[in-house]
Amino acid sequence: MTEYIFRHYDDLLEALAEHIQIVAVSLFFSLLIAGGLTVASAYSRKMGEILIQIFSVVYAIPSLALFALLIPVTGLGAKTAVIVLTAYNQYILLRNFITGLNETDAAAVEAARGIGMSVMQVLVRVRLPLGKKAVFTGIQLSAVSTIGIATIAAMINAGGLGTILFDGLRTMNVYKILCGSILSAGLALLVNGVFGTLERRLYSGYRP
């Protein structure tokens, strides 16, 4: 296996770079959309509940089926993968964002409203600081989930580490299967570890 890695390290690095790019772009658009929907939900709690229900249905659709539904419209490649990953992330992000913000201390929220704060001011100055742990957790879960689902996106020519893995399965090349699997799992563990470190710094008073 070591020999295979040295001989094909350029292919492995290219696939890893593609995977990271797909994940990064998907997370960017996911956070942008989820942030906007969360702000809209601050004005209507019912809207937040409806959005979570809608995206829970989307999240329940198998990824391959959702890819297949979009291919006639957006074609094969990374574009379709990013759309699907962004749609999946909405459920994870909104569930944590909206639920976390809605469960903040009701007394603090009422006090802020009592002194004349607008809905947006209450969201930014009170609910978001109190619910930041839920927001952080949502982003962490979304990032790790995206890394895993992005592997499947290789089946629609989106590139990434799934290319190595599925090519190994097709040719029964054990080295490719192991490299694709290890790199995918390793990337997920690395990202999860980074978020874990950030969480300790933010909430445990950690000092380097």
PDB file of N, CA and C in Angstrom, residues 12-24 27 140 143-151 160-162 178-195:
ATOM      1  N   LEU A  12      -4.022  11.221  -5.482  1.00  0.00           N
ATOM      2  CA  LEU A  12      -4.687  11.259  -4.180  1.00  0.00           C
ATOM      3  C   LEU A  12      -4.828  12.697  -3.684  1.00  0.00           C
ATOM      4  N   LEU A  13      -3.782  13.491  -3.861  1.00  0.00           N
ATOM      5  CA  LEU A  13      -3.832  14.892  -3.434  1.00  0.00           C
ATOM      6  C   LEU A  13      -4.838  15.685  -4.262  1.00  0.00           C
ATOM      7  N   GLU A  14      -4.905  15.385  -5.554  1.00  0.00           N
ATOM      8  CA  GLU A  14      -5.865  16.070  -6.422  1.00  0.00           C
ATOM      9  C   GLU A  14      -7.300  15.756  -5.999  1.00  0.00           C
ATOM     10  N   ALA A  15      -7.544  14.473  -5.715  1.00  0.00           N
ATOM     11  CA  ALA A  15      -8.886  14.069  -5.272  1.00  0.00           C
ATOM     12  C   ALA A  15      -9.225  14.709  -3.932  1.00  0.00           C
ATOM     13  N   LEU A  16      -8.242  14.782  -3.040  1.00  0.00           N
ATOM     14  CA  LEU A  16      -8.459  15.397  -1.728  1.00  0.00           C
ATOM     15  C   LEU A  16      -8.779  16.885  -1.880  1.00  0.00           C
ATOM     16  N   ALA A  17      -8.049  17.559  -2.754  1.00  0.00           N
ATOM     17  CA  ALA A  17      -8.281  18.988  -2.995  1.00  0.00           C
ATOM     18  C   ALA A  17      -9.683  19.220  -3.568  1.00  0.00           C
ATOM     19  N   GLU A  18     -10.095  18.369  -4.503  1.00  0.00           N
ATOM     20  CA  GLU A  18     -11.442  18.479  -5.082  1.00  0.00           C
ATOM     21  C   GLU A  18     -12.503  18.281  -4.010  1.00  0.00           C
ATOM     22  N   HIS A  19     -12.255  17.322  -3.136  1.00  0.00           N
ATOM     23  CA  HIS A  19     -13.220  17.019  -2.076  1.00  0.00           C
ATOM     24  C   HIS A  19     -13.369  18.210  -1.140  1.00  0.00           C
ATOM     25  N   ILE A  20     -12.247  18.774  -0.730  1.00  0.00           N
ATOM     26  CA  ILE A  20     -12.264  19.925   0.171  1.00  0.00           C
ATOM     27  C   ILE A  20     -12.972  21.107  -0.489  1.00  0.00           C
ATOM     28  N   GLN A  21     -12.736  21.283  -1.789  1.00  0.00           N
ATOM     29  CA  GLN A  21     -13.373  22.384  -2.503  1.00  0.00           C
ATOM     30  C   GLN A  21     -14.891  22.229  -2.537  1.00  0.00           C
ATOM     31  N   ILE A  22     -15.362  21.027  -2.835  1.00  0.00           N
ATOM     32  CA  ILE A  22     -16.802  20.775  -2.872  1.00  0.00           C
ATOM     33  C   ILE A  22     -17.416  21.031  -1.501  1.00  0.00           C
ATOM     34  N   VAL A  23     -16.759  20.537  -0.457  1.00  0.00           N
ATOM     35  CA  VAL A  23     -17.269  20.708   0.905  1.00  0.00           C
ATOM     36  C   VAL A  23     -17.291  22.186   1.289  1.00  0.00           C
ATOM     37  N   ALA A  24     -16.210  22.908   0.986  1.00  0.00           N
ATOM     38  CA  ALA A  24     -16.116  24.323   1.352  1.00  0.00           C
ATOM     39  C   ALA A  24     -17.184  25.161   0.646  1.00  0.00           C
ATOM     40  N   LEU A  27     -20.650  24.324   2.077  1.00  0.00           N
ATOM     41  CA  LEU A  27     -20.857  24.914   3.404  1.00  0.00           C
ATOM     42  C   LEU A  27     -21.068  26.421   3.325  1.00  0.00           C
ATOM     43  N   GLN A 140     -20.828  22.304  12.967  1.00  0.00           N
ATOM     44  CA  GLN A 140     -19.949  21.146  13.093  1.00  0.00           C
ATOM     45  C   GLN A 140     -20.573  19.904  12.473  1.00  0.00           C
ATOM     46  N   ALA A 143     -20.683  20.195   8.652  1.00  0.00           N
ATOM     47  CA  ALA A 143     -19.387  20.015   8.000  1.00  0.00           C
ATOM     48  C   ALA A 143     -19.025  18.538   7.887  1.00  0.00           C
ATOM     49  N   VAL A 144     -19.184  17.802   8.973  1.00  0.00           N
ATOM     50  CA  VAL A 144     -18.838  16.381   8.973  1.00  0.00           C
ATOM     51  C   VAL A 144     -19.762  15.594   8.044  1.00  0.00           C
ATOM     52  N   SER A 145     -21.047  15.916   8.079  1.00  0.00           N
ATOM     53  CA  SER A 145     -22.015  15.244   7.205  1.00  0.00           C
ATOM     54  C   SER A 145     -21.710  15.504   5.733  1.00  0.00           C
ATOM     55  N   THR A 146     -21.339  16.740   5.414  1.00  0.00           N
ATOM     56  CA  THR A 146     -21.043  17.096   4.032  1.00  0.00           C
ATOM     57  C   THR A 146     -19.857  16.322   3.494  1.00  0.00           C
ATOM     58  N   ILE A 147     -18.848  16.124   4.321  1.00  0.00           N
ATOM     59  CA  ILE A 147     -17.665  15.361   3.898  1.00  0.00           C
ATOM     60  C   ILE A 147     -18.063  13.948   3.499  1.00  0.00           C
ATOM     61  N   GLY A 148     -18.954  13.337   4.272  1.00  0.00           N
ATOM     62  CA  GLY A 148     -19.381  11.977   3.967  1.00  0.00           C
ATOM     63  C   GLY A 148     -20.229  11.889   2.715  1.00  0.00           C
ATOM     64  N   ILE A 149     -21.225  12.760   2.583  1.00  0.00           N
ATOM     65  CA  ILE A 149     -22.115  12.703   1.431  1.00  0.00           C
ATOM     66  C   ILE A 149     -21.390  13.112   0.154  1.00  0.00           C
ATOM     67  N   ALA A 150     -20.393  13.999   0.273  1.00  0.00           N
ATOM     68  CA  ALA A 150     -19.631  14.429  -0.899  1.00  0.00           C
ATOM     69  C   ALA A 150     -18.894  13.264  -1.548  1.00  0.00           C
ATOM     70  N   THR A 151     -18.601  12.231  -0.773  1.00  0.00           N
ATOM     71  CA  THR A 151     -17.944  11.044  -1.328  1.00  0.00           C
ATOM     72  C   THR A 151     -18.844  10.375  -2.362  1.00  0.00           C
ATOM     73  N   GLY A 160     -13.531  14.402  -6.295  1.00  0.00           N
ATOM     74  CA  GLY A 160     -13.358  14.181  -4.867  1.00  0.00           C
ATOM     75  C   GLY A 160     -12.833  12.798  -4.534  1.00  0.00           C
ATOM     76  N   LEU A 161     -12.784  12.501  -3.256  1.00  0.00           N
ATOM     77  CA  LEU A 161     -12.222  11.232  -2.789  1.00  0.00           C
ATOM     78  C   LEU A 161     -13.068  10.037  -3.191  1.00  0.00           C
ATOM     79  N   GLY A 162     -14.342  10.262  -3.445  1.00  0.00           N
ATOM     80  CA  GLY A 162     -15.199   9.169  -3.888  1.00  0.00           C
ATOM     81  C   GLY A 162     -14.732   8.587  -5.214  1.00  0.00           C
ATOM     82  N   LEU A 178      -8.899   1.307   0.087  1.00  0.00           N
ATOM     83  CA  LEU A 178      -8.369   1.701   1.391  1.00  0.00           C
ATOM     84  C   LEU A 178      -7.983   3.172   1.423  1.00  0.00           C
ATOM     85  N   CYS A 179      -7.308   3.635   0.363  1.00  0.00           N
ATOM     86  CA  CYS A 179      -6.882   5.038   0.326  1.00  0.00           C
ATOM     87  C   CYS A 179      -8.082   5.980   0.315  1.00  0.00           C
ATOM     88  N   GLY A 180      -9.079   5.672  -0.513  1.00  0.00           N
ATOM     89  CA  GLY A 180     -10.267   6.512  -0.566  1.00  0.00           C
ATOM     90  C   GLY A 180     -11.008   6.535   0.758  1.00  0.00           C
ATOM     91  N   SER A 181     -11.130   5.376   1.378  1.00  0.00           N
ATOM     92  CA  SER A 181     -11.851   5.269   2.653  1.00  0.00           C
ATOM     93  C   SER A 181     -11.095   5.972   3.777  1.00  0.00           C
ATOM     94  N   ILE A 182      -9.792   5.725   3.838  1.00  0.00           N
ATOM     95  CA  ILE A 182      -8.983   6.314   4.915  1.00  0.00           C
ATOM     96  C   ILE A 182      -8.933   7.830   4.805  1.00  0.00           C
ATOM     97  N   LEU A 183      -8.757   8.338   3.598  1.00  0.00           N
ATOM     98  CA  LEU A 183      -8.701   9.790   3.416  1.00  0.00           C
ATOM     99  C   LEU A 183     -10.039  10.448   3.743  1.00  0.00           C
ATOM    100  N   SER A 184     -11.138   9.823   3.335  1.00  0.00           N
ATOM    101  CA  SER A 184     -12.468  10.381   3.636  1.00  0.00           C
ATOM    102  C   SER A 184     -12.720  10.394   5.138  1.00  0.00           C
ATOM    103  N   ALA A 185     -12.454   9.261   5.784  1.00  0.00           N
ATOM    104  CA  ALA A 185     -12.663   9.173   7.231  1.00  0.00           C
ATOM    105  C   ALA A 185     -11.705  10.100   7.973  1.00  0.00           C
ATOM    106  N   GLY A 186     -10.454  10.151   7.488  1.00  0.00           N
ATOM    107  CA  GLY A 186      -9.460  11.002   8.129  1.00  0.00           C
ATOM    108  C   GLY A 186      -9.830  12.474   8.052  1.00  0.00           C
ATOM    109  N   LEU A 187     -10.341  12.892   6.900  1.00  0.00           N
ATOM    110  CA  LEU A 187     -10.752  14.290   6.740  1.00  0.00           C
ATOM    111  C   LEU A 187     -11.903  14.627   7.675  1.00  0.00           C
ATOM    112  N   ALA A 188     -12.871  13.717   7.780  1.00  0.00           N
ATOM    113  CA  ALA A 188     -14.007  13.930   8.684  1.00  0.00           C
ATOM    114  C   ALA A 188     -13.544  14.017  10.137  1.00  0.00           C
ATOM    115  N   LEU A 189     -12.626  13.138  10.531  1.00  0.00           N
ATOM    116  CA  LEU A 189     -12.114  13.148  11.897  1.00  0.00           C
ATOM    117  C   LEU A 189     -11.308  14.413  12.175  1.00  0.00           C
ATOM    118  N   LEU A 190     -10.538  14.842  11.177  1.00  0.00           N
ATOM    119  CA  LEU A 190      -9.741  16.061  11.336  1.00  0.00           C
ATOM    120  C   LEU A 190     -10.638  17.272  11.538  1.00  0.00           C
ATOM    121  N   VAL A 191     -11.647  17.407  10.698  1.00  0.00           N
ATOM    122  CA  VAL A 191     -12.569  18.542  10.812  1.00  0.00           C
ATOM    123  C   VAL A 191     -13.309  18.494  12.152  1.00  0.00           C
ATOM    124  N   ASN A 192     -13.749  17.309  12.545  1.00  0.00           N
ATOM    125  CA  ASN A 192     -14.446  17.163  13.826  1.00  0.00           C
ATOM    126  C   ASN A 192     -13.518  17.530  14.987  1.00  0.00           C
ATOM    127  N   GLY A 193     -12.249  17.142  14.862  1.00  0.00           N
ATOM    128  CA  GLY A 193     -11.280  17.478  15.898  1.00  0.00           C
ATOM    129  C   GLY A 193     -11.025  18.970  15.988  1.00  0.00           C
ATOM    130  N   VAL A 194     -10.962  19.629  14.829  1.00  0.00           N
ATOM    131  CA  VAL A 194     -10.766  21.087  14.808  1.00  0.00           C
ATOM    132  C   VAL A 194     -11.935  21.784  15.487  1.00  0.00           C
ATOM    133  N   PHE A 195     -13.146  21.348  15.166  1.00  0.00           N
ATOM    134  CA  PHE A 195     -14.323  21.943  15.801  1.00  0.00           C
ATOM    135  C   PHE A 195     -14.323  21.668  17.305  1.00  0.00           C
TER     136      PHE A 195
END
